[in-house]
Amino acid sequence: MIYTTFGIPATADSYHAVADRDQLLTLLQQHRTTAPPLFILGGGSNVIFSSHYHGTVIHLENKGIHLIGHDPENGDLLVQAAAGENWDSFVRHCIDNHWHGAENLAAIPGTVGAAPVQNVGAYGTEAKDIIHSVLAIDTVTGQERTFTNDECRFGYRDSIFKNQLKGRYIVWAVTFRLHPRFTPDLRYKGLADALEASGLNNPTARQMADLVTTVRWNKLPRPEETGSAGSFFKNPVVPAAQYLQLKQQYPGLVAHPAGDNYKLAAGWLIEQAGWKGRSLGHCGVYHKQALVLVNLGGCTGSEVVALADAITADIQSKFGVTLEKEAIIL
Ligand code: EPU
């Protein structure tokens, strides 16, 4: 069984599918005495095991989605979902129950537990916009801790769980702040355009999630057809001065303001550098979206690393911009 969406076979010293908290606590207790490296696997949509993993893999499979409360001040709904829930199923479940706000995040591969770790985002919405709090388990003490949205220190594809507290906590459940009324979020131009083209004037939440799903699969490879880790790189954030200089040199450069800085479209840079559709061994740059590396069949972890390194070096030398991986390579 392969548990990552890139579809590269890999092994680990030990693997445990965990569906209940006592089982997790027992495992953590055993782990404390031997302390091998520990990796928490969700949907495996953002991770590549490049060789045998010398450590323990814990695959979270806990389930459950519940309305746990209302905010009396504004009527917001608090919905808690277990980390092991499939993300898209969670989004659909919310829509079915008229709990709104997650529609633009439909069809993102992965699990609920992974969403806060890297603050997943698409089409104008980020997980941080709808996360109320995160219930996590301390790998050292086994105790629970609730992190408020602020305490999660969310950033672009970033959180405290990837940085200061990396490896210390396991996200066990996430509480979302959702709304009883649906309002379409059309800040992402491609989505607004797709809505106009569809002829729907007043989309329902379900129609909106369907539209997001269509827009997504027009550009990105479907995990069940082609192995990938979604965006392989983050969009690099550069100082305004560097952006202005690049923009002068490359008038077509795609970028968005990010505070005092600019976030460049890495897909544009990679395409301009001539990588779109190219391959190295069995690993390729997706022909519709250059930010995505794909498994062309029988791809190995070292081929992914070699292609990613070659692209990174080329973008550095052509544009003076450093690409950072979004995908985790172990
Ligand atoms: N572009 C190109 N060539 C390419 C790809 C993109 O020129 O090959 C240009 C497009 O013209 C577009 C711009 O780059 O104007 C941005 O492209 P797109 O809207 O497709 O978004 P992205 O910045 O490449 C990000 C996220 C995606 C998310 C989309 C939509 C990151 C790293 N990626 O991609 O997230 O779905 O926006 O919101 O931020 C993921 O993280 O795995 C992921 C798929």
Coordinates of N, CA and C in Angstrom, one line a residue, residues 74-257:
N74 N -22.4 36.5 17.3 CA -22.6 36.7 15.9 C -23.2 35.5 15.2
G75 N -23.5 34.4 15.9 CA -24.2 33.3 15.3 C -23.3 32.3 14.6
D76 N -21.9 32.6 14.7 CA -21.0 31.7 14.0 C -21.1 30.3 14.6
L77 N -20.8 29.3 13.8 CA -20.9 27.9 14.2 C -19.5 27.4 14.5
L78 N -19.3 26.6 15.6 CA -18.0 26.0 15.8 C -18.2 24.5 15.5
V79 N -17.4 24.1 14.5 CA -17.4 22.7 14.1 C -16.1 22.0 14.3
Q80 N -16.1 20.9 15.0 CA -14.8 20.2 15.2 C -14.7 19.0 14.4
A81 N -13.6 18.8 13.7 CA -13.3 17.6 12.9 C -12.1 16.9 13.3
A82 N -12.1 15.6 13.3 CA -10.9 14.8 13.7 C -9.8 14.9 12.6
A83 N -8.6 14.9 13.0 CA -7.4 15.0 12.1 C -7.4 14.0 11.0
G84 N -7.9 12.8 11.2 CA -7.9 11.8 10.2 C -9.0 11.9 9.1
E85 N -9.9 12.9 9.3 CA -10.9 13.0 8.2 C -10.3 13.5 6.9
N86 N -10.8 13.0 5.8 CA -10.4 13.5 4.5 C -10.9 14.9 4.3
W87 N -10.0 15.8 3.9 CA -10.3 17.2 3.8 C -11.6 17.5 2.9
D88 N -11.6 17.0 1.7 CA -12.7 17.3 0.8 C -14.0 16.7 1.4
S89 N -14.0 15.5 2.0 CA -15.2 15.0 2.6 C -15.7 15.9 3.7
F90 N -14.7 16.5 4.5 CA -15.1 17.4 5.5 C -15.8 18.7 4.9
V91 N -15.2 19.2 3.8 CA -15.8 20.4 3.2 C -17.2 20.1 2.7
R92 N -17.4 18.9 2.1 CA -18.7 18.5 1.6 C -19.7 18.3 2.7
H93 N -19.2 17.7 3.8 CA -20.1 17.4 5.0 C -20.6 18.8 5.5
C94 N -19.7 19.8 5.6 CA -20.1 21.1 6.0 C -21.2 21.7 5.1
I95 N -21.0 21.6 3.8 CA -22.0 22.1 2.9 C -23.3 21.5 3.1
D96 N -23.3 20.1 3.2 CA -24.5 19.4 3.4 C -25.3 19.9 4.6
N97 N -24.5 20.3 5.7 CA -25.2 20.7 6.9 C -25.4 22.2 7.0
H98 N -25.1 23.0 5.9 CA -25.3 24.4 5.9 C -24.3 25.1 6.9
W99 N -23.1 24.6 6.9 CA -22.0 25.2 7.7 C -21.1 25.8 6.7
H100 N -21.0 27.1 6.5 CA -20.3 27.7 5.4 C -19.0 28.4 5.7
G101 N -18.2 28.4 4.6 CA -16.9 29.2 4.7 C -15.7 28.4 4.1
A102 N -15.9 27.1 4.0 CA -14.8 26.2 3.5 C -14.9 25.9 2.0
E103 N -16.0 26.5 1.3 CA -16.3 26.1 -0.1 C -15.1 26.2 -1.0
N104 N -14.3 27.3 -0.9 CA -13.2 27.6 -1.8 C -12.0 26.6 -1.6
L105 N -12.1 25.9 -0.5 CA -11.0 24.9 -0.2 C -11.4 23.5 -0.6
A106 N -12.5 23.4 -1.4 CA -13.0 22.0 -1.9 C -11.9 21.4 -2.7
A107 N -11.8 20.1 -2.6 CA -11.0 19.2 -3.5 C -9.5 19.3 -3.2
I108 N -9.1 20.0 -2.1 CA -7.7 20.0 -1.8 C -7.4 18.6 -1.2
P109 N -6.4 17.9 -1.8 CA -6.1 16.5 -1.3 C -5.5 16.6 0.1
G110 N -5.7 15.6 0.9 CA -5.1 15.6 2.3 C -6.1 15.4 3.3
T111 N -5.7 15.6 4.6 CA -6.6 15.4 5.7 C -6.8 16.7 6.5
V112 N -7.8 16.7 7.4 CA -8.1 17.8 8.2 C -6.9 18.2 9.1
G113 N -6.2 17.2 9.6 CA -5.0 17.4 10.5 C -3.9 18.1 9.8
A114 N -3.7 17.9 8.5 CA -2.6 18.6 7.8 C -2.9 20.0 7.5
A115 N -4.2 20.4 7.5 CA -4.6 21.7 7.1 C -4.0 22.8 7.9
P116 N -4.0 22.7 9.3 CA -3.4 23.8 10.0 C -1.9 23.8 10.0
V117 N -1.3 22.6 9.8 CA 0.2 22.5 9.9 C 0.8 23.4 8.8
Q118 N 0.3 23.2 7.6 CA 0.9 24.1 6.5 C -0.1 25.1 6.0
N119 N -1.2 25.4 6.8 CA -2.2 26.4 6.4 C -2.5 26.3 4.9
V120 N -3.1 25.3 4.6 CA -3.5 25.0 3.1 C -4.3 26.2 2.6
G121 N -4.2 26.4 1.3 CA -5.0 27.5 0.8 C -5.2 27.4 -0.7
A122 N -6.3 28.0 -1.2 CA -6.6 28.0 -2.6 C -7.7 29.0 -2.9
Y123 N -7.6 29.6 -4.0 CA -8.7 30.4 -4.6 C -9.2 31.5 -3.6
G124 N -8.2 32.1 -3.0 CA -8.5 33.3 -2.1 C -8.8 33.0 -0.7
T125 N -8.9 31.7 -0.3 CA -9.1 31.3 1.1 C -7.9 30.5 1.7
E126 N -7.6 30.8 2.9 CA -6.6 29.9 3.6 C -7.3 29.3 4.8
A127 N -6.7 28.1 5.2 CA -7.3 27.4 6.3 C -7.4 28.3 7.5
K128 N -6.4 29.2 7.7 CA -6.4 30.1 8.9 C -7.6 31.0 8.9
D129 N -8.2 31.2 7.8 CA -9.4 32.1 7.8 C -10.6 31.5 8.5
I130 N -10.6 30.2 8.5 CA -11.8 29.5 9.1 C -11.4 28.6 10.3
I131 N -10.1 28.6 10.7 CA -9.8 27.8 11.9 C -10.0 28.6 13.1
H132 N -10.7 28.0 14.1 CA -11.0 28.7 15.4 C -9.8 28.3 16.4
S133 N -9.6 27.0 16.4 CA -8.5 26.5 17.3 C -8.1 25.1 16.9
V134 N -7.0 24.6 17.5 CA -6.5 23.3 17.1 C -6.2 22.6 18.4
L135 N -6.7 21.3 18.5 CA -6.4 20.5 19.6 C -5.3 19.6 19.3
A136 N -4.2 19.7 20.1 CA -3.0 18.9 19.7 C -2.5 18.1 20.9
I137 N -1.8 17.0 20.6 CA -1.3 16.2 21.7 C 0.2 16.3 21.7
D138 N 0.7 16.5 22.9 CA 2.2 16.7 23.2 C 2.9 15.4 23.0
T139 N 3.8 15.3 22.2 CA 4.5 14.0 22.0 C 5.4 13.6 23.1
V140 N 5.8 14.6 23.9 CA 6.7 14.4 25.1 C 5.9 14.0 26.3
T141 N 4.8 14.7 26.6 CA 4.1 14.5 27.9 C 2.8 13.7 27.7
G142 N 2.3 13.7 26.4 CA 1.0 13.0 26.1 C -0.2 13.8 26.5
Q143 N 0.1 15.1 26.9 CA -1.0 15.9 27.3 C -1.6 16.7 26.1
E144 N -2.9 17.0 26.3 CA -3.6 17.8 25.3 C -3.3 19.3 25.5
R145 N -3.3 20.0 24.3 CA -3.2 21.5 24.4 C -4.1 22.0 23.3
T146 N -4.8 23.1 23.6 CA -5.6 23.8 22.6 C -4.9 25.0 22.2
F147 N -4.6 25.2 20.9 CA -4.0 26.4 20.4 C -5.1 27.3 19.8
T148 N -5.1 28.5 20.2 CA -6.1 29.4 19.5 C -5.5 29.7 18.1
N149 N -6.3 30.3 17.3 CA -5.9 30.7 15.9 C -4.6 31.5 16.0
D150 N -4.6 32.5 16.9 CA -3.4 33.4 17.0 C -2.1 32.6 17.5
E151 N -2.4 31.6 18.4 CA -1.2 30.8 18.9 C -0.7 29.9 17.8
C152 N -1.4 29.7 16.8 CA -0.9 28.8 15.7 C 0.1 29.5 14.8
R153 N 0.1 30.9 15.0 CA 1.1 31.7 14.2 C 1.1 31.3 12.7
F154 N -0.1 31.4 12.2 CA -0.3 31.1 10.7 C 0.4 32.1 9.8
G155 N 1.0 31.6 8.8 CA 1.6 32.4 7.7 C 1.3 31.7 6.4
Y156 N 1.9 32.2 5.3 CA 1.7 31.6 4.0 C 2.3 30.2 4.0
R157 N 1.4 29.2 3.9 CA 1.8 27.8 4.0 C 2.7 27.5 5.2
D158 N 2.3 28.1 6.3 CA 3.2 28.0 7.5 C 2.4 28.1 8.8
S159 N 3.0 27.5 9.9 CA 2.4 27.6 11.2 C 3.4 27.3 12.2
I160 N 3.0 27.4 13.5 CA 3.9 27.1 14.6 C 4.3 25.6 14.5
F161 N 3.4 24.7 14.0 CA 3.6 23.3 14.0 C 4.7 22.9 13.0
K162 N 5.0 23.8 12.1 CA 6.1 23.5 11.1 C 7.4 24.2 11.5
N163 N 7.3 25.0 12.5 CA 8.5 25.8 12.9 C 8.8 25.6 14.4
Q164 N 8.5 26.5 15.2 CA 9.0 26.5 16.6 C 8.6 25.2 17.3
L165 N 7.4 24.6 17.0 CA 7.0 23.4 17.7 C 7.1 22.1 16.8
K166 N 7.9 22.2 15.8 CA 8.0 21.1 14.8 C 8.3 19.8 15.5
G167 N 7.4 18.8 15.3 CA 7.7 17.5 15.9 C 7.2 17.3 17.4
R168 N 6.9 18.5 18.0 CA 6.5 18.4 19.4 C 5.0 18.0 19.6
Y169 N 4.1 18.5 18.7 CA 2.7 18.3 18.9 C 2.1 17.5 17.7
I170 N 1.1 16.7 18.0 CA 0.4 16.0 16.9 C -1.0 16.6 16.9
V171 N -1.4 17.2 15.7 CA -2.7 17.7 15.6 C -3.7 16.6 15.7
W172 N -4.7 16.7 16.6 CA -5.6 15.6 16.8 C -7.0 15.9 16.3
A173 N -7.4 17.2 16.4 CA -8.7 17.7 15.9 C -8.6 19.2 15.7
V174 N -9.4 19.7 14.8 CA -9.4 21.1 14.4 C -10.8 21.6 14.6
T175 N -11.0 22.8 15.3 CA -12.3 23.4 15.4 C -12.3 24.6 14.4
F176 N -13.4 24.6 13.6 CA -13.5 25.6 12.6 C -14.7 26.6 13.0
R177 N -14.5 27.9 12.6 CA -15.5 28.9 12.8 C -16.2 29.0 11.4
L178 N -17.5 28.6 11.3 CA -18.2 28.6 10.1 C -19.5 29.4 10.2
H179 N -20.2 29.6 9.1 CA -21.3 30.5 9.2 C -22.6 29.8 8.7
P180 N -23.8 30.2 9.2 CA -25.0 29.5 8.8 C -25.4 30.0 7.4
R181 N -24.9 31.2 7.0 CA -25.3 31.7 5.7 C -24.2 31.7 4.7
F182 N -24.5 31.4 3.5 CA -23.4 31.2 2.5 C -23.2 32.5 1.7
T183 N -22.0 33.0 1.6 CA -21.7 34.1 0.8 C -20.5 33.7 -0.1
P184 N -20.7 33.8 -1.4 CA -19.5 33.3 -2.3 C -18.3 34.3 -2.2
D185 N -17.1 33.7 -2.1 CA -15.9 34.4 -2.1 C -15.3 34.4 -3.5
L186 N -15.3 35.5 -4.2 CA -14.9 35.5 -5.6 C -13.6 36.4 -5.7
R187 N -12.8 36.5 -4.7 CA -11.6 37.3 -4.8 C -10.6 36.8 -5.8
Y188 N -10.6 35.5 -6.0 CA -9.6 34.9 -7.0 C -10.3 35.0 -8.4
K189 N -9.5 35.8 -9.2 CA -10.1 36.2 -10.5 C -10.5 34.9 -11.3
G190 N -9.7 33.9 -11.3 CA -10.0 32.7 -12.1 C -11.4 32.1 -11.8
L191 N -11.7 32.3 -10.5 CA -13.0 31.7 -10.0 C -14.1 32.6 -10.4
A192 N -13.9 33.9 -10.3 CA -15.0 34.8 -10.7 C -15.2 34.7 -12.2
D193 N -14.2 34.5 -13.0 CA -14.3 34.3 -14.4 C -15.1 33.0 -14.7
A194 N -14.7 31.9 -14.0 CA -15.4 30.6 -14.2 C -16.8 30.7 -13.9
L195 N -17.2 31.5 -12.8 CA -18.6 31.6 -12.4 C -19.3 32.4 -13.5
E196 N -18.7 33.4 -14.0 CA -19.4 34.2 -15.1 C -19.6 33.3 -16.3
A197 N -18.6 32.5 -16.7 CA -18.7 31.6 -17.8 C -19.8 30.6 -17.6
S198 N -20.0 30.2 -16.4 CA -21.0 29.1 -16.1 C -22.4 29.6 -16.2
G199 N -22.6 30.9 -16.1 CA -23.9 31.5 -16.3 C -24.7 31.5 -15.0
L200 N -24.1 31.0 -13.9 CA -24.8 31.0 -12.6 C -24.7 32.4 -11.9
N201 N -25.8 33.0 -11.6 CA -25.7 34.3 -11.1 C -25.6 34.3 -9.5
N202 N -26.4 33.3 -9.0 CA -26.5 33.3 -7.6 C -26.2 31.8 -7.1
P203 N -24.9 31.5 -7.1 CA -24.5 30.1 -6.9 C -24.8 29.6 -5.5
T204 N -25.2 28.4 -5.3 CA -25.4 27.8 -4.0 C -24.0 27.4 -3.5
A205 N -23.9 27.1 -2.2 CA -22.6 26.6 -1.7 C -22.1 25.4 -2.5
R206 N -23.0 24.5 -2.8 CA -22.6 23.2 -3.5 C -22.1 23.6 -4.9
Q207 N -22.8 24.5 -5.6 CA -22.4 24.9 -6.9 C -21.0 25.5 -6.9
M208 N -20.8 26.3 -5.8 CA -19.5 27.0 -5.7 C -18.4 26.0 -5.5
A209 N -18.6 25.0 -4.6 CA -17.6 24.0 -4.4 C -17.4 23.1 -5.6
D210 N -18.4 22.9 -6.4 CA -18.3 22.2 -7.7 C -17.4 23.0 -8.7
L211 N -17.7 24.3 -8.7 CA -16.9 25.1 -9.6 C -15.5 25.2 -9.2
V212 N -15.2 25.3 -7.9 CA -13.8 25.3 -7.4 C -13.1 24.0 -7.9
T213 N -13.9 22.9 -7.7 CA -13.3 21.6 -8.0 C -13.0 21.5 -9.5
T214 N -13.9 22.1 -10.4 CA -13.6 22.1 -11.8 C -12.4 22.9 -12.2
V215 N -12.4 24.1 -11.6 CA -11.2 25.0 -11.8 C -9.9 24.4 -11.4
R216 N -10.0 23.7 -10.3 CA -8.8 23.0 -9.7 C -8.3 22.0 -10.7
W217 N -9.2 21.1 -11.1 CA -8.8 19.9 -11.9 C -8.5 20.3 -13.4
N218 N -8.8 21.6 -13.8 CA -8.5 22.0 -15.1 C -7.0 22.3 -15.2
K219 N -6.3 22.6 -14.0 CA -4.9 22.9 -14.1 C -4.0 22.0 -13.3
L220 N -4.6 21.3 -12.3 CA -3.8 20.4 -11.5 C -4.1 19.0 -11.7
P221 N -3.0 18.1 -11.6 CA -3.3 16.7 -11.8 C -4.1 16.1 -10.8
R222 N -5.1 15.2 -11.2 CA -5.9 14.5 -10.2 C -5.0 13.4 -9.5
P223 N -5.0 13.4 -8.2 CA -4.1 12.4 -7.5 C -4.4 11.0 -7.9
E224 N -5.7 10.7 -8.3 CA -5.9 9.3 -8.6 C -5.4 8.9 -10.0
E225 N -5.1 9.9 -10.8 CA -4.6 9.7 -12.2 C -3.1 9.9 -12.3
T226 N -2.6 10.9 -11.7 CA -1.1 11.3 -11.8 C -0.6 11.6 -10.5
G227 N 0.5 11.0 -10.1 CA 1.1 11.2 -8.8 C 1.7 12.6 -8.7
S228 N 1.5 13.3 -7.7 CA 2.1 14.6 -7.5 C 1.9 15.0 -6.0
A229 N 2.6 16.1 -5.6 CA 2.4 16.6 -4.3 C 1.7 18.0 -4.3
G230 N 0.9 18.3 -5.3 CA 0.3 19.6 -5.5 C 1.4 20.6 -5.9
S231 N 1.3 21.8 -5.4 CA 2.4 22.7 -5.7 C 3.7 22.2 -5.0
F232 N 4.7 22.1 -5.8 CA 5.9 21.5 -5.2 C 6.7 22.6 -4.5
F233 N 6.6 23.9 -5.0 CA 7.4 25.0 -4.4 C 6.3 26.0 -3.9
K234 N 6.8 26.8 -2.9 CA 6.0 28.0 -2.5 C 6.2 29.1 -3.5
N235 N 5.3 30.0 -3.5 CA 5.5 31.3 -4.3 C 6.4 32.1 -3.5
P236 N 7.6 32.5 -4.0 CA 8.6 33.2 -3.3 C 8.2 34.7 -3.0
V237 N 8.4 35.1 -1.8 CA 8.1 36.5 -1.4 C 9.5 37.3 -1.4
V238 N 9.5 38.4 -2.2 CA 10.7 39.2 -2.3 C 10.4 40.6 -2.0
P239 N 11.5 41.4 -1.6 CA 11.3 42.8 -1.3 C 10.8 43.6 -2.5
A240 N 10.1 44.7 -2.3 CA 9.5 45.5 -3.4 C 10.6 45.9 -4.4
A241 N 11.8 46.3 -3.9 CA 12.8 46.8 -4.8 C 13.2 45.7 -5.8
Q242 N 13.3 44.4 -5.3 CA 13.7 43.3 -6.2 C 12.5 43.0 -7.2
Y243 N 11.3 43.1 -6.7 CA 10.2 42.9 -7.6 C 10.2 44.0 -8.7
L244 N 10.4 45.2 -8.4 CA 10.3 46.3 -9.4 C 11.4 46.1 -10.4
Q245 N 12.6 45.7 -10.0 CA 13.7 45.5 -10.9 C 13.3 44.3 -11.9
L246 N 12.8 43.2 -11.3 CA 12.4 42.1 -12.1 C 11.3 42.5 -13.1
K247 N 10.3 43.2 -12.6 CA 9.2 43.6 -13.4 C 9.6 44.5 -14.6
Q248 N 10.7 45.3 -14.4 CA 11.2 46.1 -15.5 C 11.8 45.2 -16.6
Q249 N 12.5 44.2 -16.1 CA 13.2 43.3 -17.0 C 12.2 42.3 -17.6
Y250 N 11.2 41.9 -16.9 CA 10.2 40.9 -17.4 C 8.8 41.5 -17.2
P251 N 8.3 42.3 -18.1 CA 7.0 43.0 -17.9 C 5.9 42.0 -17.6
G252 N 6.0 40.8 -18.1 CA 4.9 39.8 -17.9 C 4.9 39.1 -16.6
L253 N 5.9 39.4 -15.7 CA 6.0 38.8 -14.4 C 4.7 38.9 -13.6
V254 N 4.2 37.7 -13.1 CA 3.0 37.7 -12.3 C 3.3 37.8 -10.8
A255 N 2.8 38.8 -10.1 CA 3.0 38.9 -8.7 C 1.9 39.6 -8.0
H256 N 1.8 39.4 -6.7 CA 0.8 40.1 -5.9 C 1.5 40.7 -4.6
P257 N 1.0 41.9 -4.2 CA 1.6 42.5 -3.0 C 1.3 41.6 -1.8

